[in-house]
DNA sequence: TACCAGGTGACTG
DNA sequence: CAGTCACATGGT
């Protein structure tokens, strides 16, 4: 379905001095190196994960997974499907109390019920109930519309743009922030856009590249670069200040 | 047991 | 702009 762009194979395989004690601004070579190292180690990740598949599930899953594990999200998606609450109209028509019971496993069930309903109303009111109409918008307009919906923040908006609409908007999450900090890469400020800008400024805006890059970061950080990092199992250890013992996590 | 897991919005200084 | 808090379930 996706074909890796040739540019991947022209990426840098080296990074700047990993023994620097103070954070340094990452170069294009650094950002290319990280992708290449993870891709060589793990191969394509083929995200977004699915239970039943389809754009509807992807978007609903992006809301339900907020600050919770995917396994919890899966339970909620299965409940919704089994209850035949599997369209924006169905979400809108289902009483709050029923929604609470169905999505309870995903946590924050009251807040997420409101989020799902606000999003369903948005799609029905502004896009004739069809996600394809949202996905057809230019990235900037799509992103602004998504951010206008209560419960859709920057990460969820970019999840939907990248993994739903298949357009290049880099996803920044807690894992992304953690690994960049551990690598000793200085970011101007702590805002979401500061992190995203790094990737947008230094990489070609390619949906496949952004898709795999974010997926590889999450795969790697969830398993290796944990709060207590497993540096003895890390393929980046020889190029990371933490892995080299230069700095502490 | 306590901590952790693919955030967001409300509120504060 | 940066920091803090509530929101809530299931796994380890």
PDB file of C-alpha atoms in Angstrom, chain A residues 3-88:
ATOM      1  CA  UNK A   3       6.058   2.502  -0.944  1.00  0.00           C
ATOM      2  CA  UNK A   4       9.128   3.751   0.907  1.00  0.00           C
ATOM      3  CA  UNK A   5      10.421   6.910  -0.760  1.00  0.00           C
ATOM      4  CA  UNK A   6      13.885   6.647  -2.270  1.00  0.00           C
ATOM      5  CA  UNK A   7      15.023   9.468  -0.015  1.00  0.00           C
ATOM      6  CA  UNK A   8      15.123   7.037   2.892  1.00  0.00           C
ATOM      7  CA  UNK A   9      18.059   5.265   1.353  1.00  0.00           C
ATOM      8  CA  UNK A  10      19.961   8.504   0.958  1.00  0.00           C
ATOM      9  CA  UNK A  11      19.582   9.412   4.616  1.00  0.00           C
ATOM     10  CA  UNK A  12      22.549  10.039   6.867  1.00  0.00           C
ATOM     11  CA  UNK A  13      23.783   7.116   8.965  1.00  0.00           C
ATOM     12  CA  UNK A  14      25.719   9.225  11.442  1.00  0.00           C
ATOM     13  CA  UNK A  15      24.839  11.751  14.106  1.00  0.00           C
ATOM     14  CA  UNK A  16      26.704  14.638  15.653  1.00  0.00           C
ATOM     15  CA  UNK A  17      28.755  14.202  18.835  1.00  0.00           C
ATOM     16  CA  UNK A  18      26.703  12.040  21.207  1.00  0.00           C
ATOM     17  CA  UNK A  19      29.068  12.880  24.067  1.00  0.00           C
ATOM     18  CA  UNK A  20      28.066  16.515  24.300  1.00  0.00           C
ATOM     19  CA  UNK A  21      27.142  17.291  27.906  1.00  0.00           C
ATOM     20  CA  UNK A  22      24.769  20.108  27.043  1.00  0.00           C
ATOM     21  CA  UNK A  23      21.820  19.876  24.635  1.00  0.00           C
ATOM     22  CA  UNK A  24      22.658  20.882  21.063  1.00  0.00           C
ATOM     23  CA  UNK A  25      20.366  21.821  18.197  1.00  0.00           C
ATOM     24  CA  UNK A  26      19.920  18.726  15.991  1.00  0.00           C
ATOM     25  CA  UNK A  27      21.062  18.905  12.373  1.00  0.00           C
ATOM     26  CA  UNK A  28      19.392  17.411   9.327  1.00  0.00           C
ATOM     27  CA  UNK A  29      21.890  14.543   9.549  1.00  0.00           C
ATOM     28  CA  UNK A  30      20.854  13.865  13.143  1.00  0.00           C
ATOM     29  CA  UNK A  31      17.165  13.700  12.311  1.00  0.00           C
ATOM     30  CA  UNK A  32      17.878  11.472   9.316  1.00  0.00           C
ATOM     31  CA  UNK A  33      20.167   9.266  11.397  1.00  0.00           C
ATOM     32  CA  UNK A  34      17.516   8.594  14.025  1.00  0.00           C
ATOM     33  CA  UNK A  35      15.016   7.470  11.417  1.00  0.00           C
ATOM     34  CA  UNK A  36      17.537   5.306   9.607  1.00  0.00           C
ATOM     35  CA  UNK A  37      18.779   3.654  12.790  1.00  0.00           C
ATOM     36  CA  UNK A  38      15.254   2.770  13.928  1.00  0.00           C
ATOM     37  CA  UNK A  39      14.106   1.692  10.467  1.00  0.00           C
ATOM     38  CA  UNK A  40      17.161  -0.534  10.019  1.00  0.00           C
ATOM     39  CA  UNK A  41      16.537  -2.074  13.440  1.00  0.00           C
ATOM     40  CA  UNK A  42      12.782  -2.583  13.300  1.00  0.00           C
ATOM     41  CA  UNK A  43      11.632  -2.219   9.699  1.00  0.00           C
ATOM     42  CA  UNK A  44       8.280  -0.702   8.699  1.00  0.00           C
ATOM     43  CA  UNK A  45       5.727  -0.566  11.543  1.00  0.00           C
ATOM     44  CA  UNK A  46       2.597  -0.277   9.406  1.00  0.00           C
ATOM     45  CA  UNK A  47       0.639   1.904  11.795  1.00  0.00           C
ATOM     46  CA  UNK A  48      -2.127   2.822  12.744  1.00  0.00           C
ATOM     47  CA  UNK A  49      -3.188  -0.339  14.649  1.00  0.00           C
ATOM     48  CA  UNK A  50      -6.694  -1.600  13.839  1.00  0.00           C
ATOM     49  CA  UNK A  51      -9.317  -3.900  15.278  1.00  0.00           C
ATOM     50  CA  UNK A  52     -11.908  -3.888  12.522  1.00  0.00           C
ATOM     51  CA  UNK A  53     -10.328  -1.290  10.246  1.00  0.00           C
ATOM     52  CA  UNK A  54     -11.574   1.776   8.384  1.00  0.00           C
ATOM     53  CA  UNK A  55     -11.345   5.541   8.780  1.00  0.00           C
ATOM     54  CA  UNK A  56     -14.196   5.720  11.270  1.00  0.00           C
ATOM     55  CA  UNK A  57     -12.437   3.375  13.654  1.00  0.00           C
ATOM     56  CA  UNK A  58      -9.122   5.171  13.212  1.00  0.00           C
ATOM     57  CA  UNK A  59     -10.604   8.533  14.146  1.00  0.00           C
ATOM     58  CA  UNK A  60     -12.626   7.209  17.066  1.00  0.00           C
ATOM     59  CA  UNK A  61      -9.597   5.271  18.230  1.00  0.00           C
ATOM     60  CA  UNK A  62      -7.464   8.410  18.128  1.00  0.00           C
ATOM     61  CA  UNK A  63      -9.802  10.042  20.629  1.00  0.00           C
ATOM     62  CA  UNK A  64     -10.226   6.986  22.839  1.00  0.00           C
ATOM     63  CA  UNK A  65      -6.489   6.291  23.058  1.00  0.00           C
ATOM     64  CA  UNK A  66      -5.694   9.696  24.556  1.00  0.00           C
ATOM     65  CA  UNK A  67      -3.401   9.120  27.529  1.00  0.00           C
ATOM     66  CA  UNK A  68      -4.328   5.442  27.773  1.00  0.00           C
ATOM     67  CA  UNK A  69      -2.953   2.144  26.481  1.00  0.00           C
ATOM     68  CA  UNK A  70      -4.057   0.727  23.145  1.00  0.00           C
ATOM     69  CA  UNK A  71      -5.320  -2.450  24.831  1.00  0.00           C
ATOM     70  CA  UNK A  72      -7.796  -0.366  26.817  1.00  0.00           C
ATOM     71  CA  UNK A  73      -8.787   1.417  23.635  1.00  0.00           C
ATOM     72  CA  UNK A  74      -9.363  -1.884  21.847  1.00  0.00           C
ATOM     73  CA  UNK A  75     -11.917  -2.967  24.425  1.00  0.00           C
ATOM     74  CA  UNK A  76     -13.895   0.219  23.915  1.00  0.00           C
ATOM     75  CA  UNK A  77     -13.765  -0.135  20.121  1.00  0.00           C
ATOM     76  CA  UNK A  78     -14.986  -3.728  20.345  1.00  0.00           C
ATOM     77  CA  UNK A  79     -17.829  -2.681  22.658  1.00  0.00           C
ATOM     78  CA  UNK A  80     -18.916   0.061  20.264  1.00  0.00           C
ATOM     79  CA  UNK A  81     -18.818  -2.290  17.283  1.00  0.00           C
ATOM     80  CA  UNK A  82     -20.673  -5.040  19.118  1.00  0.00           C
ATOM     81  CA  UNK A  83     -23.358  -2.532  20.181  1.00  0.00           C
ATOM     82  CA  UNK A  84     -23.638  -1.381  16.557  1.00  0.00           C
ATOM     83  CA  UNK A  85     -22.600   2.123  17.568  1.00  0.00           C
ATOM     84  CA  UNK A  86     -20.417   2.351  14.517  1.00  0.00           C
ATOM     85  CA  UNK A  87     -21.245   5.593  12.731  1.00  0.00           C
ATOM     86  CA  UNK A  88     -21.233   9.257  13.618  1.00  0.00           C
TER      87      UNK A  88
END
